[in-house]
Amino acid sequence: MQRHLISAADLTRDDAVHLLDTAEEMARVADRPIKKLPTLRGRTVVNLFFEDSTRTRISFEAAEKRLSADVINFTAKGSSVSKGESLKDTAQTLEAMGVDAVVIRHGASGAPYRLATSGWIDAVVINAGDGTHQHPTQALLDAFTMRRRLVGRDAGLGRDLAGKRITLVGDILHSRVARSNVDLLHTLGAEVTLVAPPTLLPVGIESWPCEVAYDLDSTLPKSDAVMMLRVQRERMNAAFFPTEREYSRRYGLNGDRMAKMPEHAIVMHPGPMVRGMEITAEVADSDRCTAIEQVTNGVSIRMAVLYLLLGGNEPAVSHTRIEEK
Amino acid sequence: MSKILIRGAKVLGGEPQDVLIDGDTIAEVGTGLSAEGAEVVDAAGKVLLPGLVDLHTHLREPGREDSETVLTGTRAAASGGYTAVFAMANTFPVADTAGVVEQVYRLGQEHGYCDVQPIGAVTVGLEGKKLAELGAMHESAAGVTVFSDDGKCVDDAVIMRRALEYVKAFGGVVAQHAQEPRLTEGAQMNEGVVSAELGLGGWPAVAEESIIARDVLLAEHVGSRVHICHLSTAGSVEIVRWAKSRGIDVTAEVTPHHLLLTDELVRSYNPVYKVNPPLRTERDVMALREALADGTIDIVATDHAPHPHEDKDCEWAAAAMGMVGLETALSVVQQTMVETGLLDWAGVADRMSVKPARIGRATGHGRPVSAGEPANLTLVDTAYRGAVDPAGFASRSRNTPYEGRELPGRVTHTWLRGKATLVDGKLA
C-alpha cells in the first residue's frame, strides 16, 4: 500500500480487498464489551478539518480512539481557502508537535495531495474529503457495505465485487463520493452506472471507467445497489435543474421506483439525507436502505485504514484473541 | 562613440556575418568588417536577432513590488533577450490615468535595461463599466497605444464596441483578455477529462472562443483593430483564421507555456501550473504551434506574471494564477517551433520582435538587422542545452513551470540602442 491515502484510485485491487478484510476484523471489536485495541497507543493523530463535517470527523475520532491513539481535533471553521498560508502553516505547526498522521478535510480539491507531496510535513496523510475530488474512506465503507450485503459477511472475505452492478444517482459533478466510488468500484470489478441530468455530469466524464445514463427508470431493474447522492438545494438557483419537484420526479427514489429494483438490491446514501427530494421517507426507512449501516461500517473502515497506514503488518486482531472472547 | 563588432553571427539564422554597432545604431553589416576601434564580440555559431519585444508583461509596479518591479522585470527582460516590453495595466493603482502610465514609462527609461511601454486600462479600475481616459494616456509622455483590462475581460459588448471605436482616433488597439465571466465562475483549470477527474472547476474553451467570436465581429462592424491576448484553444485559432480570411483587422498572441505544456501537468496539483487562461490539451498545443507557424497567430507574448513564493506554495485553489516567462520564452520557442521545423529563426524574429513591435506601434523596435537601424539586438547560443534553474533568474519571482526541465538555447548578449544590457549571459 502507498504511504498516504489520498485517492481511491491509488488502491490496487489487493490493497482494497485487504482493507475490507481488515475492516471485518475491526468490526468484531465493536461487538466486544470493551471496544478498544491497544494498536495505536502512543501515536498521535490529528483531525484537521477546514470544512465542517461532523459525521466524518466523529467517525474518524471514534476509529482513532478505538485504536487507542491520542487524538487532536483541529477545526478551522469557514476559513477553508481564504488564505493559502493557513494549510501549510497549520500543518507545520502540527508536525512540530510530533503528529504521526493527519486526517484532513478541505474544501479545495487537491489540498491533501499537496500536504502529502509538497514536503511540508512527514506525517501520514489521510484524505477525509477534498473539494469535489475524492473521499476515499467513504468509497471504502460503501464497498464494505455492498460486499457484506451482496456477497456476505464471512463469504465476502478475500473477495471483491466482480460483476455487481452499482448505480449512482444525482449530483455527480460536485460529488467527491461519486469520483471515489467510481474508482474503487471499478478496481473491485463492479460495473458502475452514473445517472444524472446532463447538467450535473462533468465535461470529460467519458474517460471514467463507467457507464453514464440520463434515465433512472431503465437503469433500476439492472442494479444490485442504487446509491443516491445528496443534491444541494442551492444548485437549483444555479440552473442545474429547473425545480426541486422536476428533479424529484425524474431522479428521486420513491417506493414505486424501488419496486423496480431486483429483490436483493439495496439502496445506499452517504448522508445526510434530504428526505423528499432525492429520496422519500418510505425508501429511506425501508430495510433495503443501508444508510445507518454505512455509518457503522465507516468506523470499521477508518480503523482499518489508520491501522494499516500507521504500520500494521500483523493481522489487526489476532485470531486467538477473538476466540478468547 | 563606442563601437562594437559582433563577429560571425548568423543574422536571423542565415550565413555568418559581422555586424558593427556604432553608438546607438547599426553602422554596417557584412563580412570581414574591420574591428578597428571596436570591442569585438565573438559570435561564431550564434544567432543574431532583432531585440525581442514582449507585448504582454506584468511588471507589478506600482503596488506589488514584492513580486516584481520595473527594475527587476526589465532586468529579467534583458536576460531573456528583450529590448522592449509592454507593461500590463493591472497594477495598484491601475494604469488607467496619464499619471500612472508616465510613472511606469519613466522608470523604464531611468533603469535603462529595456524600453517599457505601458499598456493603459480600457476601463476605469478594470471594472468594465466606464472607459478610462484613453486619449490622455495616448497623449502622455508614455504615448500609450495598446489598451487592455488584462486579467479581466471587457465583457460588456457595448463598452468593448466603444473602446474599439474610440482608439481609432489615434491608431490604438484594444487587447482583449477573452474570458466570458459567467462561464468561468469558479474556474480552476481547463474543463475536460483532467478537470473531471481532479474535481477542479472547469474553464471551458468556449468561454474564450465566444468572446473572440464576438470581438472580431465587433471589430469588423466598426472597422477597428483588435488584438487577442494569450489565445489558448484550437477553436480560437479557427475563429481568428476565419476572421482574417474575411479581412477583419485582428491580431493574436500565444504564450510560450501554451506552446509546450498541457493540463495533464495539473494532476500534480502544483500551483506552478496554475495560469489564466489555463493549460489546455495536447490537441490545442499542436493547433497553436501550427497557427503560429502559418501566421494565424501573429506573435508570441510571455504573459510574464510574477508571484511571490507564498502565493504559489499553497493548495491549488488558493494559489495565484500566472507564470514568469521573460527569461525562458525564447528557449521554449526554440524547442517547440524551431527544433520541430515549424519556424526558422527569421520566423522567430518576425513573431517575437517585428510583429509585436508593429502591433504595439513601438517604432524603434522590431527593425531589420541592417545599417542605419537602431542597435536593438539579441545574440543567442542556440546549441546550449541546460536545465532551468530559477535561482539564477533576474526576476524577483521564481514561479516558473520549467524548474529542472531541460530547454535549449540561451541568450548571451542583449543590446539596447547599442548599450549592452546583457554580456555573456550576465546583466550589465
mmCIF file with all atom_site columns, N, CA, C and O in Angstrom, chain B residues 369-407:
data_model
loop_
_atom_site.group_PDB
_atom_site.id
_atom_site.type_symbol
_atom_site.label_atom_id
_atom_site.label_alt_id
_atom_site.label_comp_id
_atom_site.label_asym_id
_atom_site.label_entity_id
_atom_site.label_seq_id
_atom_site.pdbx_PDB_ins_code
_atom_site.Cartn_x
_atom_site.Cartn_y
_atom_site.Cartn_z
_atom_site.occupancy
_atom_site.B_iso_or_equiv
_atom_site.pdbx_formal_charge
_atom_site.auth_seq_id
_atom_site.auth_comp_id
_atom_site.auth_asym_id
_atom_site.auth_atom_id
_atom_site.pdbx_PDB_model_num
ATOM 1   N N  . VAL B 1 369 ? 17.883 43.899 -39.203 1.00 0.00 ? 369 VAL B N  1
ATOM 2   C CA . VAL B 1 369 ? 19.279 43.980 -38.777 1.00 0.00 ? 369 VAL B CA 1
ATOM 3   C C  . VAL B 1 369 ? 20.060 44.502 -39.976 1.00 0.00 ? 369 VAL B C  1
ATOM 4   O O  . VAL B 1 369 ? 20.631 43.727 -40.764 1.00 0.00 ? 369 VAL B O  1
ATOM 5   N N  . SER B 1 370 ? 20.070 45.807 -40.148 1.00 0.00 ? 370 SER B N  1
ATOM 6   C CA . SER B 1 370 ? 20.810 46.386 -41.275 1.00 0.00 ? 370 SER B CA 1
ATOM 7   C C  . SER B 1 370 ? 21.270 47.799 -40.936 1.00 0.00 ? 370 SER B C  1
ATOM 8   O O  . SER B 1 370 ? 20.814 48.396 -39.944 1.00 0.00 ? 370 SER B O  1
ATOM 9   N N  . ALA B 1 371 ? 22.162 48.283 -41.728 1.00 0.00 ? 371 ALA B N  1
ATOM 10  C CA . ALA B 1 371 ? 22.808 49.570 -41.463 1.00 0.00 ? 371 ALA B CA 1
ATOM 11  C C  . ALA B 1 371 ? 21.777 50.680 -41.322 1.00 0.00 ? 371 ALA B C  1
ATOM 12  O O  . ALA B 1 371 ? 20.799 50.742 -42.080 1.00 0.00 ? 371 ALA B O  1
ATOM 13  N N  . GLY B 1 372 ? 22.012 51.537 -40.336 1.00 0.00 ? 372 GLY B N  1
ATOM 14  C CA . GLY B 1 372 ? 21.133 52.679 -40.140 1.00 0.00 ? 372 GLY B CA 1
ATOM 15  C C  . GLY B 1 372 ? 19.992 52.424 -39.183 1.00 0.00 ? 372 GLY B C  1
ATOM 16  O O  . GLY B 1 372 ? 19.285 53.345 -38.777 1.00 0.00 ? 372 GLY B O  1
ATOM 17  N N  . GLU B 1 373 ? 19.828 51.176 -38.794 1.00 0.00 ? 373 GLU B N  1
ATOM 18  C CA . GLU B 1 373 ? 18.733 50.843 -37.880 1.00 0.00 ? 373 GLU B CA 1
ATOM 19  C C  . GLU B 1 373 ? 19.203 50.971 -36.427 1.00 0.00 ? 373 GLU B C  1
ATOM 20  O O  . GLU B 1 373 ? 20.392 50.864 -36.137 1.00 0.00 ? 373 GLU B O  1
ATOM 21  N N  . PRO B 1 374 ? 18.254 51.166 -35.492 1.00 0.00 ? 374 PRO B N  1
ATOM 22  C CA . PRO B 1 374 ? 18.639 51.221 -34.085 1.00 0.00 ? 374 PRO B CA 1
ATOM 23  C C  . PRO B 1 374 ? 19.275 49.885 -33.670 1.00 0.00 ? 374 PRO B C  1
ATOM 24  O O  . PRO B 1 374 ? 18.804 48.823 -34.093 1.00 0.00 ? 374 PRO B O  1
ATOM 25  N N  . ALA B 1 375 ? 20.337 49.979 -32.865 1.00 0.00 ? 375 ALA B N  1
ATOM 26  C CA . ALA B 1 375 ? 21.058 48.753 -32.488 1.00 0.00 ? 375 ALA B CA 1
ATOM 27  C C  . ALA B 1 375 ? 20.383 48.067 -31.313 1.00 0.00 ? 375 ALA B C  1
ATOM 28  O O  . ALA B 1 375 ? 20.905 48.011 -30.198 1.00 0.00 ? 375 ALA B O  1
ATOM 29  N N  . ASN B 1 376 ? 19.190 47.539 -31.556 1.00 0.00 ? 376 ASN B N  1
ATOM 30  C CA . ASN B 1 376 ? 18.484 46.716 -30.582 1.00 0.00 ? 376 ASN B CA 1
ATOM 31  C C  . ASN B 1 376 ? 18.641 45.274 -31.040 1.00 0.00 ? 376 ASN B C  1
ATOM 32  O O  . ASN B 1 376 ? 18.026 44.859 -32.032 1.00 0.00 ? 376 ASN B O  1
ATOM 33  N N  . LEU B 1 377 ? 19.489 44.534 -30.342 1.00 0.00 ? 377 LEU B N  1
ATOM 34  C CA . LEU B 1 377 ? 19.880 43.218 -30.845 1.00 0.00 ? 377 LEU B CA 1
ATOM 35  C C  . LEU B 1 377 ? 19.972 42.189 -29.724 1.00 0.00 ? 377 LEU B C  1
ATOM 36  O O  . LEU B 1 377 ? 20.213 42.530 -28.561 1.00 0.00 ? 377 LEU B O  1
ATOM 37  N N  . THR B 1 378 ? 19.812 40.938 -30.135 1.00 0.00 ? 378 THR B N  1
ATOM 38  C CA . THR B 1 378 ? 19.882 39.820 -29.190 1.00 0.00 ? 378 THR B CA 1
ATOM 39  C C  . THR B 1 378 ? 20.716 38.707 -29.812 1.00 0.00 ? 378 THR B C  1
ATOM 40  O O  . THR B 1 378 ? 20.471 38.328 -30.959 1.00 0.00 ? 378 THR B O  1
ATOM 41  N N  . LEU B 1 379 ? 21.680 38.221 -29.047 1.00 0.00 ? 379 LEU B N  1
ATOM 42  C CA . LEU B 1 379 ? 22.547 37.162 -29.542 1.00 0.00 ? 379 LEU B CA 1
ATOM 43  C C  . LEU B 1 379 ? 22.228 35.867 -28.774 1.00 0.00 ? 379 LEU B C  1
ATOM 44  O O  . LEU B 1 379 ? 22.217 35.860 -27.536 1.00 0.00 ? 379 LEU B O  1
ATOM 45  N N  . VAL B 1 380 ? 21.987 34.779 -29.525 1.00 0.00 ? 380 VAL B N  1
ATOM 46  C CA . VAL B 1 380 ? 21.513 33.550 -28.904 1.00 0.00 ? 380 VAL B CA 1
ATOM 47  C C  . VAL B 1 380 ? 22.464 32.389 -29.181 1.00 0.00 ? 380 VAL B C  1
ATOM 48  O O  . VAL B 1 380 ? 22.804 32.124 -30.340 1.00 0.00 ? 380 VAL B O  1
ATOM 49  N N  . ASP B 1 381 ? 22.863 31.707 -28.139 1.00 0.00 ? 381 ASP B N  1
ATOM 50  C CA . ASP B 1 381 ? 23.631 30.473 -28.282 1.00 0.00 ? 381 ASP B CA 1
ATOM 51  C C  . ASP B 1 381 ? 22.618 29.336 -28.404 1.00 0.00 ? 381 ASP B C  1
ATOM 52  O O  . ASP B 1 381 ? 22.118 28.826 -27.411 1.00 0.00 ? 381 ASP B O  1
ATOM 53  N N  . THR B 1 382 ? 22.327 28.974 -29.639 1.00 0.00 ? 382 THR B N  1
ATOM 54  C CA . THR B 1 382 ? 21.243 28.004 -29.876 1.00 0.00 ? 382 THR B CA 1
ATOM 55  C C  . THR B 1 382 ? 21.674 26.568 -29.586 1.00 0.00 ? 382 THR B C  1
ATOM 56  O O  . THR B 1 382 ? 20.835 25.678 -29.489 1.00 0.00 ? 382 THR B O  1
ATOM 57  N N  . ALA B 1 383 ? 22.992 26.356 -29.468 1.00 0.00 ? 383 ALA B N  1
ATOM 58  C CA . ALA B 1 383 ? 23.480 24.993 -29.216 1.00 0.00 ? 383 ALA B CA 1
ATOM 59  C C  . ALA B 1 383 ? 23.408 24.637 -27.736 1.00 0.00 ? 383 ALA B C  1
ATOM 60  O O  . ALA B 1 383 ? 23.518 23.476 -27.358 1.00 0.00 ? 383 ALA B O  1
ATOM 61  N N  . TYR B 1 384 ? 23.221 25.642 -26.917 1.00 0.00 ? 384 TYR B N  1
ATOM 62  C CA . TYR B 1 384 ? 23.214 25.415 -25.463 1.00 0.00 ? 384 TYR B CA 1
ATOM 63  C C  . TYR B 1 384 ? 22.066 24.485 -25.065 1.00 0.00 ? 384 TYR B C  1
ATOM 64  O O  . TYR B 1 384 ? 20.964 24.563 -25.596 1.00 0.00 ? 384 TYR B O  1
ATOM 65  N N  . ARG B 1 385 ? 22.360 23.618 -24.105 1.00 0.00 ? 385 ARG B N  1
ATOM 66  C CA . ARG B 1 385 ? 21.320 22.784 -23.502 1.00 0.00 ? 385 ARG B CA 1
ATOM 67  C C  . ARG B 1 385 ? 21.506 22.848 -21.993 1.00 0.00 ? 385 ARG B C  1
ATOM 68  O O  . ARG B 1 385 ? 22.631 22.716 -21.505 1.00 0.00 ? 385 ARG B O  1
ATOM 69  N N  . GLY B 1 386 ? 20.440 23.008 -21.270 1.00 0.00 ? 386 GLY B N  1
ATOM 70  C CA . GLY B 1 386 ? 20.620 23.041 -19.819 1.00 0.00 ? 386 GLY B CA 1
ATOM 71  C C  . GLY B 1 386 ? 19.292 23.062 -19.097 1.00 0.00 ? 386 GLY B C  1
ATOM 72  O O  . GLY B 1 386 ? 18.264 23.448 -19.662 1.00 0.00 ? 386 GLY B O  1
ATOM 73  N N  . ALA B 1 387 ? 19.329 22.619 -17.852 1.00 0.00 ? 387 ALA B N  1
ATOM 74  C CA . ALA B 1 387 ? 18.113 22.611 -17.048 1.00 0.00 ? 387 ALA B CA 1
ATOM 75  C C  . ALA B 1 387 ? 17.849 24.018 -16.524 1.00 0.00 ? 387 ALA B C  1
ATOM 76  O O  . ALA B 1 387 ? 18.787 24.746 -16.172 1.00 0.00 ? 387 ALA B O  1
ATOM 77  N N  . VAL B 1 388 ? 16.584 24.391 -16.481 1.00 0.00 ? 388 VAL B N  1
ATOM 78  C CA . VAL B 1 388 ? 16.206 25.716 -15.987 1.00 0.00 ? 388 VAL B CA 1
ATOM 79  C C  . VAL B 1 388 ? 16.409 25.766 -14.471 1.00 0.00 ? 388 VAL B C  1
ATOM 80  O O  . VAL B 1 388 ? 15.908 24.896 -13.748 1.00 0.00 ? 388 VAL B O  1
ATOM 81  N N  . ASP B 1 389 ? 17.158 26.772 -14.032 1.00 0.00 ? 389 ASP B N  1
ATOM 82  C CA . ASP B 1 389 ? 17.377 26.954 -12.592 1.00 0.00 ? 389 ASP B CA 1
ATOM 83  C C  . ASP B 1 389 ? 16.872 28.332 -12.181 1.00 0.00 ? 389 ASP B C  1
ATOM 84  O O  . ASP B 1 389 ? 17.524 29.333 -12.421 1.00 0.00 ? 389 ASP B O  1
ATOM 85  N N  . PRO B 1 390 ? 15.706 28.367 -11.561 1.00 0.00 ? 390 PRO B N  1
ATOM 86  C CA . PRO B 1 390 ? 15.107 29.661 -11.221 1.00 0.00 ? 390 PRO B CA 1
ATOM 87  C C  . PRO B 1 390 ? 15.968 30.487 -10.263 1.00 0.00 ? 390 PRO B C  1
ATOM 88  O O  . PRO B 1 390 ? 15.804 31.704 -10.191 1.00 0.00 ? 390 PRO B O  1
ATOM 89  N N  . ALA B 1 391 ? 16.880 29.826 -9.552  1.00 0.00 ? 391 ALA B N  1
ATOM 90  C CA . ALA B 1 391 ? 17.724 30.583 -8.630  1.00 0.00 ? 391 ALA B CA 1
ATOM 91  C C  . ALA B 1 391 ? 18.521 31.658 -9.379  1.00 0.00 ? 391 ALA B C  1
ATOM 92  O O  . ALA B 1 391 ? 18.879 32.683 -8.804  1.00 0.00 ? 391 ALA B O  1
ATOM 93  N N  . GLY B 1 392 ? 18.766 31.426 -10.644 1.00 0.00 ? 392 GLY B N  1
ATOM 94  C CA . GLY B 1 392 ? 19.539 32.390 -11.425 1.00 0.00 ? 392 GLY B CA 1
ATOM 95  C C  . GLY B 1 392 ? 18.698 33.462 -12.104 1.00 0.00 ? 392 GLY B C  1
ATOM 96  O O  . GLY B 1 392 ? 19.226 34.293 -12.846 1.00 0.00 ? 392 GLY B O  1
ATOM 97  N N  . PHE B 1 393 ? 17.405 33.469 -11.866 1.00 0.00 ? 393 PHE B N  1
ATOM 98  C CA . PHE B 1 393 ? 16.543 34.446 -12.549 1.00 0.00 ? 393 PHE B CA 1
ATOM 99  C C  . PHE B 1 393 ? 16.791 35.870 -12.052 1.00 0.00 ? 393 PHE B C  1
ATOM 100 O O  . PHE B 1 393 ? 17.064 36.087 -10.864 1.00 0.00 ? 393 PHE B O  1
ATOM 101 N N  . ALA B 1 394 ? 16.673 36.809 -12.964 1.00 0.00 ? 394 ALA B N  1
ATOM 102 C CA . ALA B 1 394 ? 16.745 38.221 -12.593 1.00 0.00 ? 394 ALA B CA 1
ATOM 103 C C  . ALA B 1 394 ? 15.391 38.704 -12.080 1.00 0.00 ? 394 ALA B C  1
ATOM 104 O O  . ALA B 1 394 ? 15.309 39.684 -11.344 1.00 0.00 ? 394 ALA B O  1
ATOM 105 N N  . SER B 1 395 ? 14.348 38.026 -12.471 1.00 0.00 ? 395 SER B N  1
ATOM 106 C CA . SER B 1 395 ? 13.019 38.380 -11.978 1.00 0.00 ? 395 SER B CA 1
ATOM 107 C C  . SER B 1 395 ? 12.981 38.207 -10.472 1.00 0.00 ? 395 SER B C  1
ATOM 108 O O  . SER B 1 395 ? 13.659 37.349 -9.918  1.00 0.00 ? 395 SER B O  1
ATOM 109 N N  . ARG B 1 396 ? 12.170 39.043 -9.821  1.00 0.00 ? 396 ARG B N  1
ATOM 110 C CA . ARG B 1 396 ? 12.081 38.912 -8.370  1.00 0.00 ? 396 ARG B CA 1
ATOM 111 C C  . ARG B 1 396 ? 11.322 37.645 -7.980  1.00 0.00 ? 396 ARG B C  1
ATOM 112 O O  . ARG B 1 396 ? 11.472 37.152 -6.871  1.00 0.00 ? 396 ARG B O  1
ATOM 113 N N  . SER B 1 397 ? 10.541 37.103 -8.885  1.00 0.00 ? 397 SER B N  1
ATOM 114 C CA . SER B 1 397 ? 9.740  35.918 -8.564  1.00 0.00 ? 397 SER B CA 1
ATOM 115 C C  . SER B 1 397 ? 10.276 34.690 -9.288  1.00 0.00 ? 397 SER B C  1
ATOM 116 O O  . SER B 1 397 ? 10.988 34.794 -10.278 1.00 0.00 ? 397 SER B O  1
ATOM 117 N N  . ARG B 1 398 ? 9.912  33.535 -8.756  1.00 0.00 ? 398 ARG B N  1
ATOM 118 C CA . ARG B 1 398 ? 10.507 32.280 -9.247  1.00 0.00 ? 398 ARG B CA 1
ATOM 119 C C  . ARG B 1 398 ? 9.457  31.296 -9.749  1.00 0.00 ? 398 ARG B C  1
ATOM 120 O O  . ARG B 1 398 ? 9.740  30.101 -9.865  1.00 0.00 ? 398 ARG B O  1
ATOM 121 N N  . ASN B 1 399 ? 8.252  31.795 -9.989  1.00 0.00 ? 399 ASN B N  1
ATOM 122 C CA . ASN B 1 399 ? 7.164  30.874 -10.321 1.00 0.00 ? 399 ASN B CA 1
ATOM 123 C C  . ASN B 1 399 ? 7.220  30.423 -11.780 1.00 0.00 ? 399 ASN B C  1
ATOM 124 O O  . ASN B 1 399 ? 6.367  30.732 -12.588 1.00 0.00 ? 399 ASN B O  1
ATOM 125 N N  . THR B 1 400 ? 8.257  29.654 -12.063 1.00 0.00 ? 400 THR B N  1
ATOM 126 C CA . THR B 1 400 ? 8.402  29.090 -13.411 1.00 0.00 ? 400 THR B CA 1
ATOM 127 C C  . THR B 1 400 ? 7.933  27.642 -13.435 1.00 0.00 ? 400 THR B C  1
ATOM 128 O O  . THR B 1 400 ? 8.205  26.889 -12.499 1.00 0.00 ? 400 THR B O  1
ATOM 129 N N  . PRO B 1 401 ? 7.236  27.251 -14.499 1.00 0.00 ? 401 PRO B N  1
ATOM 130 C CA . PRO B 1 401 ? 6.836  25.848 -14.619 1.00 0.00 ? 401 PRO B CA 1
ATOM 131 C C  . PRO B 1 401 ? 7.973  24.971 -15.151 1.00 0.00 ? 401 PRO B C  1
ATOM 132 O O  . PRO B 1 401 ? 7.793  23.773 -15.299 1.00 0.00 ? 401 PRO B O  1
ATOM 133 N N  . TYR B 1 402 ? 9.109  25.577 -15.451 1.00 0.00 ? 402 TYR B N  1
ATOM 134 C CA . TYR B 1 402 ? 10.181 24.826 -16.125 1.00 0.00 ? 402 TYR B CA 1
ATOM 135 C C  . TYR B 1 402 ? 11.324 24.435 -15.200 1.00 0.00 ? 402 TYR B C  1
ATOM 136 O O  . TYR B 1 402 ? 12.346 23.947 -15.670 1.00 0.00 ? 402 TYR B O  1
ATOM 137 N N  . GLU B 1 403 ? 11.184 24.666 -13.899 1.00 0.00 ? 403 GLU B N  1
ATOM 138 C CA . GLU B 1 403 ? 12.287 24.355 -12.993 1.00 0.00 ? 403 GLU B CA 1
ATOM 139 C C  . GLU B 1 403 ? 12.753 22.914 -13.190 1.00 0.00 ? 403 GLU B C  1
ATOM 140 O O  . GLU B 1 403 ? 11.966 21.967 -13.143 1.00 0.00 ? 403 GLU B O  1
ATOM 141 N N  . GLY B 1 404 ? 14.040 22.767 -13.460 1.00 0.00 ? 404 GLY B N  1
ATOM 142 C CA . GLY B 1 404 ? 14.608 21.438 -13.639 1.00 0.00 ? 404 GLY B CA 1
ATOM 143 C C  . GLY B 1 404 ? 14.405 20.842 -15.016 1.00 0.00 ? 404 GLY B C  1
ATOM 144 O O  . GLY B 1 404 ? 14.954 19.800 -15.347 1.00 0.00 ? 404 GLY B O  1
ATOM 145 N N  . ARG B 1 405 ? 13.622 21.508 -15.848 1.00 0.00 ? 405 ARG B N  1
ATOM 146 C CA . ARG B 1 405 ? 13.358 20.992 -17.190 1.00 0.00 ? 405 ARG B CA 1
ATOM 147 C C  . ARG B 1 405 ? 14.469 21.439 -18.143 1.00 0.00 ? 405 ARG B C  1
ATOM 148 O O  . ARG B 1 405 ? 14.901 22.594 -18.094 1.00 0.00 ? 405 ARG B O  1
ATOM 149 N N  . GLU B 1 406 ? 14.927 20.558 -18.973 1.00 0.00 ? 406 GLU B N  1
ATOM 150 C CA . GLU B 1 406 ? 15.978 20.947 -19.918 1.00 0.00 ? 406 GLU B CA 1
ATOM 151 C C  . GLU B 1 406 ? 15.363 21.669 -21.110 1.00 0.00 ? 406 GLU B C  1
ATOM 152 O O  . GLU B 1 406 ? 14.440 21.173 -21.745 1.00 0.00 ? 406 GLU B O  1
ATOM 153 N N  . LEU B 1 407 ? 15.868 22.859 -21.363 1.00 0.00 ? 407 LEU B N  1
ATOM 154 C CA . LEU B 1 407 ? 15.405 23.632 -22.514 1.00 0.00 ? 407 LEU B CA 1
ATOM 155 C C  . LEU B 1 407 ? 16.618 24.045 -23.336 1.00 0.00 ? 407 LEU B C  1
ATOM 156 O O  . LEU B 1 407 ? 17.699 24.281 -22.789 1.00 0.00 ? 407 LEU B O  1
#
